[in-house]
Short mmCIF file of C-alpha atoms and ligand atoms in Angstrom, two decimals:
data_model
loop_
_atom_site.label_atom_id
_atom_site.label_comp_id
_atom_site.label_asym_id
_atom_site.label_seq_id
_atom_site.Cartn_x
_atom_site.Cartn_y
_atom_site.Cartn_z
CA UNK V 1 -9.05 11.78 14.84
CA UNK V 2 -6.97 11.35 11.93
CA UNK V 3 -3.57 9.35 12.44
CA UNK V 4 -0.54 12.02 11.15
CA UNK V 5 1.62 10.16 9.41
CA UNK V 6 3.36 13.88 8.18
CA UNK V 7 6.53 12.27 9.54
CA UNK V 8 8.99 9.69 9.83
CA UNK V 9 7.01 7.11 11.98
CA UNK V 10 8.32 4.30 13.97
CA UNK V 11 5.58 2.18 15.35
CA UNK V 12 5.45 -1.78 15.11
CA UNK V 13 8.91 -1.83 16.65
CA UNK V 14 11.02 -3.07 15.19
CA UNK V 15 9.35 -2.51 11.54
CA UNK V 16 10.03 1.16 11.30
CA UNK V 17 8.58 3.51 8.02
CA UNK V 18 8.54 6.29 6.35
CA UNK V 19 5.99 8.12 4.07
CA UNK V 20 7.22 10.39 1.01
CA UNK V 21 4.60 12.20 -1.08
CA UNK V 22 5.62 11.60 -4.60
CA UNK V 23 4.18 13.24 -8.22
CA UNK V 24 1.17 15.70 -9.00
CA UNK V 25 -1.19 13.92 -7.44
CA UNK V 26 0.76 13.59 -3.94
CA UNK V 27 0.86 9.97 -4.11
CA UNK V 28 2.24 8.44 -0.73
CA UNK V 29 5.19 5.56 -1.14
CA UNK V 30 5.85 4.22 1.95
CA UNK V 31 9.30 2.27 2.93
CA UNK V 32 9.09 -0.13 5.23
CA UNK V 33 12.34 -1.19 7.03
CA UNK V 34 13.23 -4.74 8.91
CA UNK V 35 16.78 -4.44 10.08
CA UNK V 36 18.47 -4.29 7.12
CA UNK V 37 15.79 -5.14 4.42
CA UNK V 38 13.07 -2.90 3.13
CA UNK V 39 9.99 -3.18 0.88
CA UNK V 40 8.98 -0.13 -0.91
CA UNK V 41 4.98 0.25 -1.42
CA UNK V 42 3.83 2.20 -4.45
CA UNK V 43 6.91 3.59 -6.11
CA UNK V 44 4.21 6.29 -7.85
CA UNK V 45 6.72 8.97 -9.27
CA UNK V 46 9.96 10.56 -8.29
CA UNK V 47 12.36 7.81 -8.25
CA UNK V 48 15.46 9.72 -6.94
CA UNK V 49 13.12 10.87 -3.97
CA UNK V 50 12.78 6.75 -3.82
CA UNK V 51 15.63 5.77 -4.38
CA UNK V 52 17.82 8.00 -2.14
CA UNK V 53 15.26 7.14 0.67
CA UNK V 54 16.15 3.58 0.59
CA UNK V 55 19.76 4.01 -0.30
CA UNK V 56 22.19 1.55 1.95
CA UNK V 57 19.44 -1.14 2.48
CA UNK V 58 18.41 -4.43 0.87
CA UNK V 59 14.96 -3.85 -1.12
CA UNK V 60 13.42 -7.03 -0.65
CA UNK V 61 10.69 -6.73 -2.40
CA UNK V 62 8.50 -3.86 -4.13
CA UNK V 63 4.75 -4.08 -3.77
CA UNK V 64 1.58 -2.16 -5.70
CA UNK V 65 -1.85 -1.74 -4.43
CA UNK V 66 -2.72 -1.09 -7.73
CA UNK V 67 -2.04 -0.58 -11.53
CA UNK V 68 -2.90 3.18 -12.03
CA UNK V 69 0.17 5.27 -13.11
CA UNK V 70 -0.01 7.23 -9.83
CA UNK V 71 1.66 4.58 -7.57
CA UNK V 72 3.77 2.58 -10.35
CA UNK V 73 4.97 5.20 -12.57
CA UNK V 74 8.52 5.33 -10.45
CA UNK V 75 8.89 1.58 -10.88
CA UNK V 76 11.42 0.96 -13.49
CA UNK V 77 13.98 3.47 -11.96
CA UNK V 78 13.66 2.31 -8.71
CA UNK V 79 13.67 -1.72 -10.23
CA UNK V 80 17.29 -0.50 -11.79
CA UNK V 81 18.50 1.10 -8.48
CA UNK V 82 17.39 -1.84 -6.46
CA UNK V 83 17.42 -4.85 -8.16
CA UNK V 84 14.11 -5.78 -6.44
CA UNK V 85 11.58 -7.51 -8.12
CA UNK V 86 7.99 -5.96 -7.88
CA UNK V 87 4.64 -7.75 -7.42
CA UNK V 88 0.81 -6.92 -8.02
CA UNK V 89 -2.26 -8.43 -8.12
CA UNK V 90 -3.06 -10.61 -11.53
CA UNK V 91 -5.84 -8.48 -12.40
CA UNK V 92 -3.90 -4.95 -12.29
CA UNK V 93 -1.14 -6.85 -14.20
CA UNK V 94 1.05 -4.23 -16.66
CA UNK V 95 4.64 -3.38 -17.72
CA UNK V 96 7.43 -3.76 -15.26
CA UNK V 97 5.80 -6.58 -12.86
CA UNK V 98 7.97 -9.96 -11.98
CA UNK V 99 5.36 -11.31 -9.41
CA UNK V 100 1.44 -11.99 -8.92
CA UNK V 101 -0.09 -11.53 -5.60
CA UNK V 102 -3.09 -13.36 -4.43
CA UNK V 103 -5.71 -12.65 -1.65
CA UNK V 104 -4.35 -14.28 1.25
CA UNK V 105 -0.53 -14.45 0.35
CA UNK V 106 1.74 -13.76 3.17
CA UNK V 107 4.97 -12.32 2.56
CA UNK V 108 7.58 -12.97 5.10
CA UNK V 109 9.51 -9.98 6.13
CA UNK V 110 12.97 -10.06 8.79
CA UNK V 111 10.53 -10.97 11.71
CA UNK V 112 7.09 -9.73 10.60
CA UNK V 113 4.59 -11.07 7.81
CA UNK V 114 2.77 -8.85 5.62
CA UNK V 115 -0.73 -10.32 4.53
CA UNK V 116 -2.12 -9.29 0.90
CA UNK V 117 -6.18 -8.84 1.22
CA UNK V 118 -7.47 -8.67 -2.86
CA UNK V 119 -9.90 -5.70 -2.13
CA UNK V 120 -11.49 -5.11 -5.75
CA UNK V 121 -13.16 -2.38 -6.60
CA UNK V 122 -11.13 0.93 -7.25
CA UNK V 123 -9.58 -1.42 -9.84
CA UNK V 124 -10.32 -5.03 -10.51
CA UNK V 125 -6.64 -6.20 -9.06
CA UNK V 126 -6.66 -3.61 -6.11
CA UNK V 127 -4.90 -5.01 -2.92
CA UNK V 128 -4.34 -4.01 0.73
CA UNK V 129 -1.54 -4.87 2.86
CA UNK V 130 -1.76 -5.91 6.62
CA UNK V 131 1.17 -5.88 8.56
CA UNK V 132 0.66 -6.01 12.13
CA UNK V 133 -2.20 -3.44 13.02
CA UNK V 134 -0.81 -1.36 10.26
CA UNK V 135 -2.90 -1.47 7.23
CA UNK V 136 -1.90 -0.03 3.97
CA UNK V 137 -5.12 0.43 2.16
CA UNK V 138 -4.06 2.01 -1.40
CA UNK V 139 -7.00 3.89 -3.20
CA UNK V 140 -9.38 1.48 -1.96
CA UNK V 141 -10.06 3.29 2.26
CA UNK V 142 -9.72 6.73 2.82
CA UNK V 143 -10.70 9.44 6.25
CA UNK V 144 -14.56 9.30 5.59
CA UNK V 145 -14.41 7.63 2.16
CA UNK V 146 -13.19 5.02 -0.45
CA UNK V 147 -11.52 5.42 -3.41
CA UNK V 148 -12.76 6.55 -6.89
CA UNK V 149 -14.94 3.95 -9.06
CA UNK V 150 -15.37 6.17 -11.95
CA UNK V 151 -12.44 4.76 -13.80
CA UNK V 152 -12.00 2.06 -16.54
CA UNK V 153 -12.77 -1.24 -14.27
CA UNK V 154 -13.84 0.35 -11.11
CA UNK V 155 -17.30 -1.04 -9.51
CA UNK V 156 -18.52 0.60 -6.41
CA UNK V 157 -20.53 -2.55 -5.68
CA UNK V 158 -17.33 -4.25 -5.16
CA UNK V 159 -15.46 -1.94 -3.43
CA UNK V 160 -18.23 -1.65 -0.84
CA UNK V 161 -17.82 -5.65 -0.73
CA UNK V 162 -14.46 -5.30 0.13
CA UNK V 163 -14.14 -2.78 2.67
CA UNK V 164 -16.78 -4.32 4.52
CA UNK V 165 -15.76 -7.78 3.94
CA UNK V 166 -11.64 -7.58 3.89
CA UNK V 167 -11.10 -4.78 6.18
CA UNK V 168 -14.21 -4.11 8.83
CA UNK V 169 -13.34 -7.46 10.03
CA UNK V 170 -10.15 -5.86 11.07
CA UNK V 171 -9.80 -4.24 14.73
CA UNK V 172 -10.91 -0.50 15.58
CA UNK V 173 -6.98 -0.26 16.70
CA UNK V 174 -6.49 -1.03 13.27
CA UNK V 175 -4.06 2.20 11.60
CA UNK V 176 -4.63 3.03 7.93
CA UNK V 177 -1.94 4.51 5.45
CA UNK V 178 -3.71 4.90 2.57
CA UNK V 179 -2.45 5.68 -1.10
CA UNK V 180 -2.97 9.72 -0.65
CA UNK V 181 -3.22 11.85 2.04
CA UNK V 182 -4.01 11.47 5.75
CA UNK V 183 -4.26 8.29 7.70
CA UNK V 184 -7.20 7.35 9.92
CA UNK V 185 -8.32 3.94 11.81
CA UNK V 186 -10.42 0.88 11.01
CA UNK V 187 -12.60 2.25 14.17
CA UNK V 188 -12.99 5.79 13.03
CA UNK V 189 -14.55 4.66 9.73
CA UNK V 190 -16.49 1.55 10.81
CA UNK V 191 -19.70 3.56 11.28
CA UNK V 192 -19.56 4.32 7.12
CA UNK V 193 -20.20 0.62 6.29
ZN1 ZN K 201 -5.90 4.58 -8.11
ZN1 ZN K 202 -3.98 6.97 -6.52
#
């Protein structure tokens, strides 16, 4: 079963989001609303797309699962529109960044807490967020696979490490929104690790 997340979903009431494919390589930036505040997850490319999508709310915060182009390049725009700062792992650390996250940081948010997991391996500072059972997994999960080690600082030892350390620990209800594409579960991928 894959999760379709084609839409505008509204699930861990009363965190609601929304999913827009941004850029060539159909990055997904998700919004994630609380009330009246909103953190924006991998601004990757089209920043008016961005921007107009969280037009009329507070941006509390912008977070990256990772350094790669494909899920920051959008960033400075949507910094200007916003006037949120953004925040990324140490390790992934580049241009544009105010904050460093760390494995294990919560991030309060209106009523609900988003926990970073440091999942290395795609790229050393790679992270996951966990926000009720809603886990947004960058290129680190992915339906029936995990993301790319081929590039500069990717180690497929340590991905493995961290999918089976950081995120199999998590419940089969578990949803994943990963950085492209389709969603899935913690339980439909469990029997891959
Ligand atoms: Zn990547
Ligand atoms: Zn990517």
């Amino acid at each position: 079963m894959v999760v379709d997340i084609s839409t505008k979903l509204r699930y861990n009431e009363p965190m609601v989001f929304e999913r827009l494919v941004v850029g060539g390589l159909e990055s997904n930036c998700y919004i994630l609303k609380s009330g009246d505040i909103a953190i924006i997850i991998d601004p990757g490319a089209e920043p008016d797309k961005i921007i107009k999508a969280a037009s009329g709310i507070e941006i509390q915060l912008i977070l990256a699962t990772h350094g790669h182009y494909d899920h920051i390049d959008a960033l400075t725009e949507v910094k200007k529109a916003t006037g949120a700062q953004a925040a990324i792992h140490a390790l992934d650390w580049t241009y544009g960044f105010d904050l460093k996250l760390q494995d294990g940081q919560i991030i309060e948010f209106g009523d609900e807490k988003i926990t970073v997991l440091h999942t290395p391996g795609h790229t050393p500072g790679g992270c996951c967020f966990i926000i009720g059972t809603d886990l947004f997994s960058g290129d680190t999960l992915f339906p029936g696979g995990y993301g790319n080690v081929s590039f500069r600082g990717g180690d497929g030892q340590a991905i493995l490490k961290s999918i089976k350390e950081k995120l199999m620990v998590l419940s089969d209800q578990t949803k994943v929104y990963p950085g492209h594409g389709p969603g899935t579960t913690i339980g439909q991928e469990r029997s891959l690790y």
